[in-house]
Coordinates of C-alpha atoms in Angstrom, one line a residue:
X17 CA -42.6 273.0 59.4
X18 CA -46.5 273.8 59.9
X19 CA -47.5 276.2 62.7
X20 CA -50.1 276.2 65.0
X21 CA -53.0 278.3 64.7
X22 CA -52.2 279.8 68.2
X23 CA -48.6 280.8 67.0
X24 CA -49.6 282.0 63.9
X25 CA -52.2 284.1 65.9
X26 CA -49.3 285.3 68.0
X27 CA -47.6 286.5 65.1
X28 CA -50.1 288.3 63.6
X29 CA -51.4 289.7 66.9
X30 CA -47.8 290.9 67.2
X31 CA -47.7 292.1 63.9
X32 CA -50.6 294.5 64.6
X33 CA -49.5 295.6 67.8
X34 CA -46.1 296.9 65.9
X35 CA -48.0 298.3 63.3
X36 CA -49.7 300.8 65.7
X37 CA -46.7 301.3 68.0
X38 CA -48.1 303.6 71.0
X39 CA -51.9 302.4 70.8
X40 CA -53.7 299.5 72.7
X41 CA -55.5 297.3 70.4
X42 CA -58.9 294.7 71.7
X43 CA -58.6 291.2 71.2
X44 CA -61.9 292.0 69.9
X45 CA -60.2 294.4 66.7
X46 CA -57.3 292.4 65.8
X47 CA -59.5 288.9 65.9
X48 CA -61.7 290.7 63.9
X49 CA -59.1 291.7 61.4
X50 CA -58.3 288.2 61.4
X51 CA -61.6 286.5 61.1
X52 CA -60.7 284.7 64.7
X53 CA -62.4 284.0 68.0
X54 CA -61.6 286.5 70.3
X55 CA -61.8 283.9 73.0
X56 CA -59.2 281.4 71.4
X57 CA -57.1 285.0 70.7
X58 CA -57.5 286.0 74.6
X59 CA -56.1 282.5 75.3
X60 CA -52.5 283.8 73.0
X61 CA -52.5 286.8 74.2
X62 CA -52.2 285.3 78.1
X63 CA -49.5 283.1 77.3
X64 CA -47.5 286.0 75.3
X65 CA -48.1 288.4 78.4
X66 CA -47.4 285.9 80.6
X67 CA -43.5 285.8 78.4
X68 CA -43.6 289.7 78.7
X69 CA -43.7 290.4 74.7
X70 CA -47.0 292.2 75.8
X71 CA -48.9 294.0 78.1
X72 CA -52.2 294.6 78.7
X73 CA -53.8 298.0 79.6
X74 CA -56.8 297.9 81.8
X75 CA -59.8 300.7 81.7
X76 CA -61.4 302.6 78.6
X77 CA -59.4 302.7 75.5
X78 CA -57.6 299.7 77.0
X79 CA -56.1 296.5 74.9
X80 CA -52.5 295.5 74.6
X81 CA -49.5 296.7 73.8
X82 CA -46.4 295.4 72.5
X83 CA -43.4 295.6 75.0
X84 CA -41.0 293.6 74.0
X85 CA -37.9 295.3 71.6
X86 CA -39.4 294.2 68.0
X87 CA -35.6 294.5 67.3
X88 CA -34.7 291.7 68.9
X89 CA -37.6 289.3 69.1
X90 CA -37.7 286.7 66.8
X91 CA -40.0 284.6 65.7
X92 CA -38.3 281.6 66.9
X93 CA -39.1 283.3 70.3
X94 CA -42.8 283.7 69.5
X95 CA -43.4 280.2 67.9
X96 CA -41.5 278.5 71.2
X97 CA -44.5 279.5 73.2
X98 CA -46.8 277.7 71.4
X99 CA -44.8 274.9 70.0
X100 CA -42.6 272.0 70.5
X101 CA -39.1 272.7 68.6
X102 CA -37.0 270.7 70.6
X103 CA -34.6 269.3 68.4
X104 CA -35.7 265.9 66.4
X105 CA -35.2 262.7 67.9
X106 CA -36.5 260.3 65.4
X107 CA -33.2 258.9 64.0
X108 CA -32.4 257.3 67.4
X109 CA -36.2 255.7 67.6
X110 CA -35.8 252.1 68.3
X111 CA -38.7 251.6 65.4
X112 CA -37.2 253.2 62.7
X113 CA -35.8 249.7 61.7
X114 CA -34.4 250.6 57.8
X115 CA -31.9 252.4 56.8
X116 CA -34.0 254.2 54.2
X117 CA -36.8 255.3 57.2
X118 CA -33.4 256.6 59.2
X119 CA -32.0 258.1 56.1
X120 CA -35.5 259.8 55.7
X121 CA -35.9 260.6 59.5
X122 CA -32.3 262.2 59.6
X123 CA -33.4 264.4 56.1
X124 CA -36.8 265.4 58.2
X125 CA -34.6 266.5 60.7
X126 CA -32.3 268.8 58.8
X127 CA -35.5 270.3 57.6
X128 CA -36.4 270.9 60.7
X129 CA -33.3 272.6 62.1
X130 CA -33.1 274.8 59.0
X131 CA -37.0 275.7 59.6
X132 CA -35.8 276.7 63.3
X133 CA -33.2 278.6 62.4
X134 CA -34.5 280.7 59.6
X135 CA -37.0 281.6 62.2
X136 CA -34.4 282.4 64.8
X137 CA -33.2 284.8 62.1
X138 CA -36.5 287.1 60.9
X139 CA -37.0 289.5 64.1
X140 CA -40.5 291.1 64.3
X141 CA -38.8 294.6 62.8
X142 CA -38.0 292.2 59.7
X143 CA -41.0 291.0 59.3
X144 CA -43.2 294.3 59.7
X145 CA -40.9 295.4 57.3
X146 CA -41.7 293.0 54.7
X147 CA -45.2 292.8 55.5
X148 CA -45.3 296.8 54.8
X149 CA -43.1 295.9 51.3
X150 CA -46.3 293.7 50.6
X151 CA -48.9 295.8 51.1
X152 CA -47.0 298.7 48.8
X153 CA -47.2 296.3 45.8
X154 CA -43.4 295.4 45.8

């Protein structure tokens, strides 16, 4: 499975928002961090306040916080704002004619609901966690 750019922002903008718990971070630093357009990151950030895993703080020293429960957010729940994980239908497609292009479809498939539910499994907590492992060299 290959994400979006806009959900791979999301997770990283989330990712930085958890890593400074109690702060409010600018589009402006974390697309900078990032090496993105703060317009195209404004865009993510809308849709994810919008689903309430943020919240944006008006005035000086304002930016966005994270206010969901990193506990039990997933990225399954991040990655369904930006893309389309319904369930494969390509196995009951009038043109896959063969049974080696069904056989194939049906394989894509399973792929595809593994993908889903490995990311239905990683919450945000998990995956500052491993992030922090990283950067410590282990």
């Amino acid at each position: 499975m290959r994400l979006q750019v806009s959900t791979r922002l999301a997770i990283f903008a989330i990712l930085e928002l958890t890593a400074r718990e109690g702060q409010q971070l600018s589009v402006a630093e974390i697309g900078e961090k990032y090496g993105v357009s703060s317009h195209h990151l404004a865009k993510v950030m809308h849709v994810m306040g919008r689903a309430g895993l943020v919240r944006s703080v008006r005035g000086a020293g304002g930016g966005y916080q994270f206010a969901g429960n990193p506990r039990r957010t997933t990225l399954l729940d991040v990655a369904r704002l930006f893309e389309d994980l319904n369930a494969s239908d390509q196995g009951t497609s009038a043109a896959i004619a063969t049974r080696e292009e069904r056989t194939l479809s049906d394989i894509l498939g399973e792929i595809d609901d593994i993908a889903r539910a490995t990311l239905g499994s990683i919450t945000i907590a998990t995956m500052r966690k491993l992030v922090d492992r990283r950067s410590d060299g282990k």
